[in-house]
Short mmCIF file of C-alpha atoms and ligand atoms in Angstrom, two decimals:
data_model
loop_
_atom_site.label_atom_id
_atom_site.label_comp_id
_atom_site.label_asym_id
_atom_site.label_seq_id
_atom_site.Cartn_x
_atom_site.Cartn_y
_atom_site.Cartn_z
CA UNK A 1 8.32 -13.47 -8.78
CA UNK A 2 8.28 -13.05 -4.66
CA UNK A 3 8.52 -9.24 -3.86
CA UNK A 4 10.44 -10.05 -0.69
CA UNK A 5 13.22 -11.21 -3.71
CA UNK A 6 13.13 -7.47 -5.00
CA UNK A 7 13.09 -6.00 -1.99
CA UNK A 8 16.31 -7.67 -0.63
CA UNK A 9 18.24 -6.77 -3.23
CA UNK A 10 20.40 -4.16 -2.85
CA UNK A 11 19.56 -2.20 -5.83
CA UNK A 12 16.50 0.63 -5.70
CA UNK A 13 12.80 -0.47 -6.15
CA UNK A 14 9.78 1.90 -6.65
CA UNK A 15 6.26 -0.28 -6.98
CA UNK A 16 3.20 1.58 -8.06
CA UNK A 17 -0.93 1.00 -6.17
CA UNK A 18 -3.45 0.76 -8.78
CA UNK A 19 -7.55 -0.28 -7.63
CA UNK A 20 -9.91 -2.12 -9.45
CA UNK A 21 -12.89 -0.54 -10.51
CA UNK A 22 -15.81 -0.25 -8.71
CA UNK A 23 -18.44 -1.30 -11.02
CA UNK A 24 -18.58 -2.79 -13.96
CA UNK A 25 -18.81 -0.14 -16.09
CA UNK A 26 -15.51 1.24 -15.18
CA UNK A 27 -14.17 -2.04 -15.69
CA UNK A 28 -12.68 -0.52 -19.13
CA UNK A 29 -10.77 2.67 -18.15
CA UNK A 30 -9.43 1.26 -15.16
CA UNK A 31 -7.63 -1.54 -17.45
CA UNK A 32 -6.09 1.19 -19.69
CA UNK A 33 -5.10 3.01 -16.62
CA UNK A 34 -3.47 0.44 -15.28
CA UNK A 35 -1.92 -0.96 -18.04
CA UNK A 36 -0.26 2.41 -19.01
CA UNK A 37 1.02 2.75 -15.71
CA UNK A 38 2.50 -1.13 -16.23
CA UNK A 39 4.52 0.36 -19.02
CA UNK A 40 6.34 2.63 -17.09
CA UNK A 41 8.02 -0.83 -15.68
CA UNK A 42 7.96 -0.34 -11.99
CA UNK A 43 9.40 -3.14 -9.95
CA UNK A 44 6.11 -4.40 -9.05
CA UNK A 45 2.58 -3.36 -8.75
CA UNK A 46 -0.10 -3.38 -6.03
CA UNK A 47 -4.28 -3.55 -6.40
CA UNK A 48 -6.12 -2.83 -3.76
CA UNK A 49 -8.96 -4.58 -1.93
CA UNK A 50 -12.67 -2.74 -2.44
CA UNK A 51 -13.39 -2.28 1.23
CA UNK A 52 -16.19 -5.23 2.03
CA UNK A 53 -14.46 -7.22 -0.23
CA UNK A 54 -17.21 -6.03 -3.50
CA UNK A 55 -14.54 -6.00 -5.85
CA UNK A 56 -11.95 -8.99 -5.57
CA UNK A 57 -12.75 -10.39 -8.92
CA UNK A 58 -11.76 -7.19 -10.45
CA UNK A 59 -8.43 -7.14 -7.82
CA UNK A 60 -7.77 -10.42 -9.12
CA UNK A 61 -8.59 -9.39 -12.89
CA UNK A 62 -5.89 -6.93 -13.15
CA UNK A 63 -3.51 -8.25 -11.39
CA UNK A 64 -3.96 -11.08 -14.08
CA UNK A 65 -3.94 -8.87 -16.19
CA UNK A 66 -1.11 -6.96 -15.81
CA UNK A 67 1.46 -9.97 -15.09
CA UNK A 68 0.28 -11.57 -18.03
CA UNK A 69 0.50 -8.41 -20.64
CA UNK A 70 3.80 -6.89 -18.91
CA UNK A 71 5.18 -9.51 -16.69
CA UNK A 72 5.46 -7.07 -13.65
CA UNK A 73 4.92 -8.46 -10.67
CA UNK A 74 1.86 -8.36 -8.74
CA UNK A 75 0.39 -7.91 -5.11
CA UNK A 76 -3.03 -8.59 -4.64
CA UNK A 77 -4.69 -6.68 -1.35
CA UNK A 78 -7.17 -8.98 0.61
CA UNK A 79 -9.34 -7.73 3.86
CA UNK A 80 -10.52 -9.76 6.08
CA UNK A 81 -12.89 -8.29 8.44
CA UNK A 82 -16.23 -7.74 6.94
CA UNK A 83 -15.92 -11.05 5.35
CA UNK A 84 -16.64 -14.93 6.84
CA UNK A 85 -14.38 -17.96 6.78
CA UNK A 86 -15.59 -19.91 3.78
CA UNK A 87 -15.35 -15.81 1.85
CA UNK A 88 -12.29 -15.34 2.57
CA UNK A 89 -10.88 -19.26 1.89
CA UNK A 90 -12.87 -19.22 -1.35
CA UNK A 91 -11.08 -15.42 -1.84
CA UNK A 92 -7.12 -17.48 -1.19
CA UNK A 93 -8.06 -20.16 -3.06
CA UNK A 94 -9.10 -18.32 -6.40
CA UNK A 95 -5.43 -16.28 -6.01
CA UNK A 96 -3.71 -19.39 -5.89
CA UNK A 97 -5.87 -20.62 -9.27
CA UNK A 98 -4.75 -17.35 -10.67
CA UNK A 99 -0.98 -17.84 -10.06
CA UNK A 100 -1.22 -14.99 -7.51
CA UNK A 101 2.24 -15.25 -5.41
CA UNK A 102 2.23 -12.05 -3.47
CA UNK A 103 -0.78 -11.19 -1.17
CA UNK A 104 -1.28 -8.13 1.52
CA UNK A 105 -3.13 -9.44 4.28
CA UNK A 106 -5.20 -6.55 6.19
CA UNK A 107 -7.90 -6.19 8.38
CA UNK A 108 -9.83 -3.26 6.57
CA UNK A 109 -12.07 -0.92 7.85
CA UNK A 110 -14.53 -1.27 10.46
CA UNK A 111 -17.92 -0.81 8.19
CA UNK A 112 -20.62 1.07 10.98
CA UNK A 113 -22.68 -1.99 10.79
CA UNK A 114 -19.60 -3.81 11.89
CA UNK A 115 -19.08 -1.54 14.70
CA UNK A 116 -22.38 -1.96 15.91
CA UNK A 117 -22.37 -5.73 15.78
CA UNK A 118 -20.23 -7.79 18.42
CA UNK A 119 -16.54 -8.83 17.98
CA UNK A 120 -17.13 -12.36 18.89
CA UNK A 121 -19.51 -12.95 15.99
CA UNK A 122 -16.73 -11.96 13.59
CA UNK A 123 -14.63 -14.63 11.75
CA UNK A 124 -12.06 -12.76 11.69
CA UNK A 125 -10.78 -9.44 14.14
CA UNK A 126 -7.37 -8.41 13.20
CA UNK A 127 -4.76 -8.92 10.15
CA UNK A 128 -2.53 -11.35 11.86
CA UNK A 129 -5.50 -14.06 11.46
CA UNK A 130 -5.40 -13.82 7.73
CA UNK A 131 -1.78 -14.57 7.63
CA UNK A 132 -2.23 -17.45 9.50
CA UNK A 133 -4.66 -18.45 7.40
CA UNK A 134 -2.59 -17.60 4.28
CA UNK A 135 0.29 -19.93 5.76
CA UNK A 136 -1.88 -23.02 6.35
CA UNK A 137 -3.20 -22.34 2.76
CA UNK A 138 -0.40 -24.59 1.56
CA UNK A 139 0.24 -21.70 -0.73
CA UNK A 140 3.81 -20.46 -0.72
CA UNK A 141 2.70 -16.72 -0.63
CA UNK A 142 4.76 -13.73 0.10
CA UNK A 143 2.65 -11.65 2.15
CA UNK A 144 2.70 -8.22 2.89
CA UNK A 145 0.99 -6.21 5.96
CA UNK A 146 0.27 -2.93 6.34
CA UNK A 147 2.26 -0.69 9.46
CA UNK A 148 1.17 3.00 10.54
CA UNK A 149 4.36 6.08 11.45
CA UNK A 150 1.13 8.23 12.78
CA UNK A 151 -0.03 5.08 14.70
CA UNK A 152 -3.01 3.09 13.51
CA UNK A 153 -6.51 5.25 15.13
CA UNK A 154 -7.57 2.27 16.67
CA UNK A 155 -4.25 2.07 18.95
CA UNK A 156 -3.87 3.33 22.22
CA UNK A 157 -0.27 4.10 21.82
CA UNK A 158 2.23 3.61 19.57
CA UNK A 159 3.91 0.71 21.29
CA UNK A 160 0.92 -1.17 21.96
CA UNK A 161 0.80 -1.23 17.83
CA UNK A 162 4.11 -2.23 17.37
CA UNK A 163 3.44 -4.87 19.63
CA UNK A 164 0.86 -5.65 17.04
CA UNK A 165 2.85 -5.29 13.74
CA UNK A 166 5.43 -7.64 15.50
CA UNK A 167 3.17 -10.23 15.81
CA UNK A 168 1.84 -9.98 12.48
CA UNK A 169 5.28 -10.05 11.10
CA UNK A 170 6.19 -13.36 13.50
CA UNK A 171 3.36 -14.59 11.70
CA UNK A 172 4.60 -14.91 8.51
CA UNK A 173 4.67 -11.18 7.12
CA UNK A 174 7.61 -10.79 5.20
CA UNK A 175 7.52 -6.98 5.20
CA UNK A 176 5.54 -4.08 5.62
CA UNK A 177 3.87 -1.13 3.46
CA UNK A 178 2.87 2.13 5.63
CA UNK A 179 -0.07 4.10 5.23
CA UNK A 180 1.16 7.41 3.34
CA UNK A 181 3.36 9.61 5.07
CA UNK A 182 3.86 13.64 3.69
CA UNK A 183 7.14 14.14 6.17
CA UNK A 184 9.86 11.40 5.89
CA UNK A 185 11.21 12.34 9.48
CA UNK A 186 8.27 10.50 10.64
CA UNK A 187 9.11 7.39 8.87
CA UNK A 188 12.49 7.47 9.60
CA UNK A 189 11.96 7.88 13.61
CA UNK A 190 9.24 5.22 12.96
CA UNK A 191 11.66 2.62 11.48
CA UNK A 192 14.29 3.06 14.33
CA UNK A 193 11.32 2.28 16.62
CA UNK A 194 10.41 -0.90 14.63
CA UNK A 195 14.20 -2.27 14.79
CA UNK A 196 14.93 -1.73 18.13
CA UNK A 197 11.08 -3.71 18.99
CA UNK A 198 13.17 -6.36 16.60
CA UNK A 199 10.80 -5.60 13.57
CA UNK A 200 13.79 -6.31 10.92
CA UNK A 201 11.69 -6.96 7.74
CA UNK A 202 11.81 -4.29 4.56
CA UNK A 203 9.28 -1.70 5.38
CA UNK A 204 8.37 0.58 2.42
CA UNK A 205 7.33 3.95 2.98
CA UNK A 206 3.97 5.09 1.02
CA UNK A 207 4.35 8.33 -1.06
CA UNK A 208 1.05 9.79 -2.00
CA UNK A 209 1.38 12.23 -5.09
CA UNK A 210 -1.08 14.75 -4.35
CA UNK A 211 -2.24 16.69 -7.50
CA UNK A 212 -5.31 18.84 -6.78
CA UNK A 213 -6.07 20.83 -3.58
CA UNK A 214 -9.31 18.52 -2.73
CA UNK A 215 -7.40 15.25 -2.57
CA UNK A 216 -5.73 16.74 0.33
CA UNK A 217 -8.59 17.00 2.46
CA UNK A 218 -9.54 13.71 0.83
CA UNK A 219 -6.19 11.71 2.13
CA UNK A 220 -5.88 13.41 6.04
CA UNK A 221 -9.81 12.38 6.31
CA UNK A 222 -8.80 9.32 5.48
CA UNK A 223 -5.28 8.37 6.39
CA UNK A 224 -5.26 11.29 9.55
CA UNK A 225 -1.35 12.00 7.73
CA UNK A 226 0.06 15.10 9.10
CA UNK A 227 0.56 17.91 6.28
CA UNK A 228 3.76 19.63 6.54
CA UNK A 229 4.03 23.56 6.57
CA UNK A 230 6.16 23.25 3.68
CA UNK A 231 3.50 21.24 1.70
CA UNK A 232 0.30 23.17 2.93
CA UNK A 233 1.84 26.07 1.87
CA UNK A 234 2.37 24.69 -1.98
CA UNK A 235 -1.07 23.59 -1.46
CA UNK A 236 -2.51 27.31 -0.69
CA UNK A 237 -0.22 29.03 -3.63
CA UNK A 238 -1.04 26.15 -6.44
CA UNK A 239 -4.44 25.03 -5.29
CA UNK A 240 -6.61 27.01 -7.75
CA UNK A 241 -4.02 26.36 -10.56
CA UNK A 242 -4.58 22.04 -11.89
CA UNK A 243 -1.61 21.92 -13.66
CA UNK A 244 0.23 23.81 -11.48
CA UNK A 245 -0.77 21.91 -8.70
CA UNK A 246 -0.25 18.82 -10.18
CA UNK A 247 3.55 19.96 -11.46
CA UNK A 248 4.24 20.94 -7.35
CA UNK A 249 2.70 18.25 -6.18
CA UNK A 250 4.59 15.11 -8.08
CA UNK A 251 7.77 17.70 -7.43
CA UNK A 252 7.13 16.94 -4.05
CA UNK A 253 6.52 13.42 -4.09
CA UNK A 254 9.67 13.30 -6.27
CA UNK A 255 11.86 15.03 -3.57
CA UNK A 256 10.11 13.00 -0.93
CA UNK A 257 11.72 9.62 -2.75
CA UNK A 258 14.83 10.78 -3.39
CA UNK A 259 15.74 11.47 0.02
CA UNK A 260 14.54 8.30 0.89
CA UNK A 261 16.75 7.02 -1.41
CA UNK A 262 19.92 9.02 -0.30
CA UNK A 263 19.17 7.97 3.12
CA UNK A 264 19.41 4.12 2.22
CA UNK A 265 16.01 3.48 2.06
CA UNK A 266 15.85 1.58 -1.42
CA UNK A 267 12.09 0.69 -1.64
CA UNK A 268 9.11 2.85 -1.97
CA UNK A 269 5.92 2.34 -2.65
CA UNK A 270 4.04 5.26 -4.60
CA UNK A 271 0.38 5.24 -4.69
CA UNK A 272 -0.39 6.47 -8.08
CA UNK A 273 -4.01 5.98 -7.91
CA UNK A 274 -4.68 5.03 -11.76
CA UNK A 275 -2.99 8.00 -12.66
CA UNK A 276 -0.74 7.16 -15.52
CA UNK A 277 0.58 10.84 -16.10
CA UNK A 278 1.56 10.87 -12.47
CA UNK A 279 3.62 7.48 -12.39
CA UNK A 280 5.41 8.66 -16.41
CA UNK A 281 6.16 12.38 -14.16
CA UNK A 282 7.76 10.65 -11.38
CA UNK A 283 9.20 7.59 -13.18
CA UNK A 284 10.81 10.35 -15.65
CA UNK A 285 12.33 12.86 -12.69
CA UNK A 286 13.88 9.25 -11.31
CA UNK A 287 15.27 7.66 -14.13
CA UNK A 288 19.24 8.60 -13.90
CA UNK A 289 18.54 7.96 -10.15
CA UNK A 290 17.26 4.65 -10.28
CA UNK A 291 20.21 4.08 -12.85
CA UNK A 292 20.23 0.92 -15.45
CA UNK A 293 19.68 -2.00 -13.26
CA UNK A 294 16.98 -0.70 -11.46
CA UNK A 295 13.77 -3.06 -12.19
CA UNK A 296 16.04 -5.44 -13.46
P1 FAD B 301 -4.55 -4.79 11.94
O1 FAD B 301 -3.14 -5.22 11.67
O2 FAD B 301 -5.50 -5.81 12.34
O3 FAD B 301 -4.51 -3.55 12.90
C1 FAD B 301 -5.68 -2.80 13.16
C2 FAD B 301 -5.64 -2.29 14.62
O4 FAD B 301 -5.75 -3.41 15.52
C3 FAD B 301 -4.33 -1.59 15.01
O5 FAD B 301 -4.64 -0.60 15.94
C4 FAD B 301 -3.52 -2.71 15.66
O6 FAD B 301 -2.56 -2.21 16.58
C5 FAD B 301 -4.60 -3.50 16.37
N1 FAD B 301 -4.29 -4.94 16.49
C6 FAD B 301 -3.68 -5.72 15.56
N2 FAD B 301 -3.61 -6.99 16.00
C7 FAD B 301 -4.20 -7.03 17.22
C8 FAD B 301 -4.45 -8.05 18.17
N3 FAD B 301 -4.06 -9.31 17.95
N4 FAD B 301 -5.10 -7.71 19.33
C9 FAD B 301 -5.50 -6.42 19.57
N5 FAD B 301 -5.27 -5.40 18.70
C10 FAD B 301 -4.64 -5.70 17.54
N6 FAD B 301 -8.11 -1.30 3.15
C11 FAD B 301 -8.91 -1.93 2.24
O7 FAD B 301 -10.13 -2.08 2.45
N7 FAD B 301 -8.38 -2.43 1.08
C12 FAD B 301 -7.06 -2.33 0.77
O8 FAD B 301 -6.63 -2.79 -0.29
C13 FAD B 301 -6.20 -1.65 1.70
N8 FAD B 301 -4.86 -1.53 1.46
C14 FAD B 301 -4.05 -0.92 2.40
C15 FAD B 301 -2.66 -0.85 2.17
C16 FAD B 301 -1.82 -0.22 3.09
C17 FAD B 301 -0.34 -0.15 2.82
C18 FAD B 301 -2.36 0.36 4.27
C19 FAD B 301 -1.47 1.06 5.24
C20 FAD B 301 -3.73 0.26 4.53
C21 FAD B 301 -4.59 -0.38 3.60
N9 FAD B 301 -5.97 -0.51 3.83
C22 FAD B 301 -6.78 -1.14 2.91
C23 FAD B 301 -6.57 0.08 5.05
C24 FAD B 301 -6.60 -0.94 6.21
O9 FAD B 301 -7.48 -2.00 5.90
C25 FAD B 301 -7.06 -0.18 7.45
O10 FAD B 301 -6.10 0.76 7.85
C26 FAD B 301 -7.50 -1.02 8.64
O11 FAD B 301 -8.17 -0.17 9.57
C27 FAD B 301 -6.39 -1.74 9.39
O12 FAD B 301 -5.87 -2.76 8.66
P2 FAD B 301 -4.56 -3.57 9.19
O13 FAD B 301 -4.35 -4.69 8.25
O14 FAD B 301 -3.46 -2.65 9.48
O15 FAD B 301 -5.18 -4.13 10.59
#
């Protein structure tokens, strides 16, 4: 099933992020992981993309995996930078093979080898190339792209990036997942931006759970999200307590969705991070507010 057909439906959707393992000894846990999280039914699922591209079989593997076992469906995450032409054709061609019909086209990261070497011996520079190349696959993907509230690092401004996302979505991207955001105001001031640039296509907001005190360091290093007050200061009085911690923090996350929800926003994107008990929490403290046709 295309994920743009769930998310123009009028009725809510919530899609859990899994990753693939890195090696493959880890090959086993991350399949229960993912499969228990499969169980909770979300509308669909996402697996990420091993930055350098080391791990697509294993993105492809459970996304396999998981449409075939629970029938959810999947979208596959492909980078493009650190990888050449041929990679990344070979890389489209194998989802097609595997009956893949939803793909996120990114960039990734800039690896410090890349940064030292020069732009024009790249194959490919920014996401928008990879959805091109997607559409002249002949493949009739839905394809994702990712979009930033905080602003992307490598953008000078925030309307040079929209600028950006706009052309990725004239592309071809038929809509958009941002990068995790703590404070919904952001989002919400962030969409109004994007639809008066003429950016109309769903754009799901990214809920990170966060269940222990050192992910938090972990995800602003990472995604530079701004930590609300409010959540720093759960943070300081749970931090030393797991379970306490991890009670606040998918509490949070929870009220994070459901006034996303009650503000008409109808499809989030959670990233659960191969944590089963953290997808059961949250699908459990949403399930008379999703109501009966949700996922349906
Ligand atoms: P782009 O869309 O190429 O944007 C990158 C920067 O370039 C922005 O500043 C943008 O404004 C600018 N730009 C875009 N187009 C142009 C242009 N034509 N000319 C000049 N400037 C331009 N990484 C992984 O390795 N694996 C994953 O699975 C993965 N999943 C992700 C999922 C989501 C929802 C998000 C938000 C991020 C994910 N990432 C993943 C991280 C992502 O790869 C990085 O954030 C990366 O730095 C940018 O990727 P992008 O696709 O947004 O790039």
């Amino acid at each position: 099933m295309k994920i743009i057909d769930i998310l123009n439906k009028k009725t809510m959707s919530l899609s859990f992020e899994v990753f693939p393992a890195k090696k493959e000894s880890g090959l086993e846990s991350v399949h229960k992981a993912t499969r228990e999280i499969a169980s909770c039914r979300p509308s669909f699922m996402s697996v990420t993309y091993g930055a350098g591209g080391g791990t697509s079989k294993y993105t492809l593997d459970i996304a396999r995996d998981i449409k075939e076992a629970y029938g959810i469906p999947m979208l596959a995450h492909l980078t493009c930078v650190s990888s050449d032409r041929a990679t990344v054709r070979q890389r489209i061609s194998d989802m097609k093979e595997a009956g893949i019909e939803n793909v996120m086209a990114l960039r990734g990261d800039l690896t410090p080898e890349l940064e030292a070497s020069d732009p024009a011996t790249w194959d490919y520079r920014h996401a928008v190339e990879l959805v091109r190349e997607l559409k002249e696959s002949g493949a009739d993907f839905c394809i994702g792209a990712a979009c930033y509230p905080e602003v992307h690092p490598d953008s000078r401004n925030q309307k040079e990036d929209i600028f950006y996302l706009k052309e990725k979505v004239d592309a071809g991207a038929q809509f958009l997942t941002t990068q995790m955001v703590f404070d919904n105001n952001l989002f919400y001031n962030f969409l109004y931006k994007l639809r008066e640039a003429g950016v109309t296509v769903p754009v799901l907001p990214g809920i990170m759970p966060i269940t222990n005190a050192r992910q938090v360091e972990r995800a602003i290093k990472l995604s530079g999200s701004f930590i609300p007050q409010r959540f720093k200061s759960i943070v300081d009085y749970f931090g030393t307590d797991p379970d306490a911690m991890m009670q606040a923090g998918i509490a949070y996350a929870t009220d994070q969705i459901i006034d996303l929800y009650a503000n008409g926003i109808t499809n989030v994107h959670v990233y659960s991070m191969n944590k089963p008990q953290v997808a059961k929490a949250i699908m459990n403290n949403l399930s008379a507010v999703l109501g009966k046709d949700f996922g349906r």
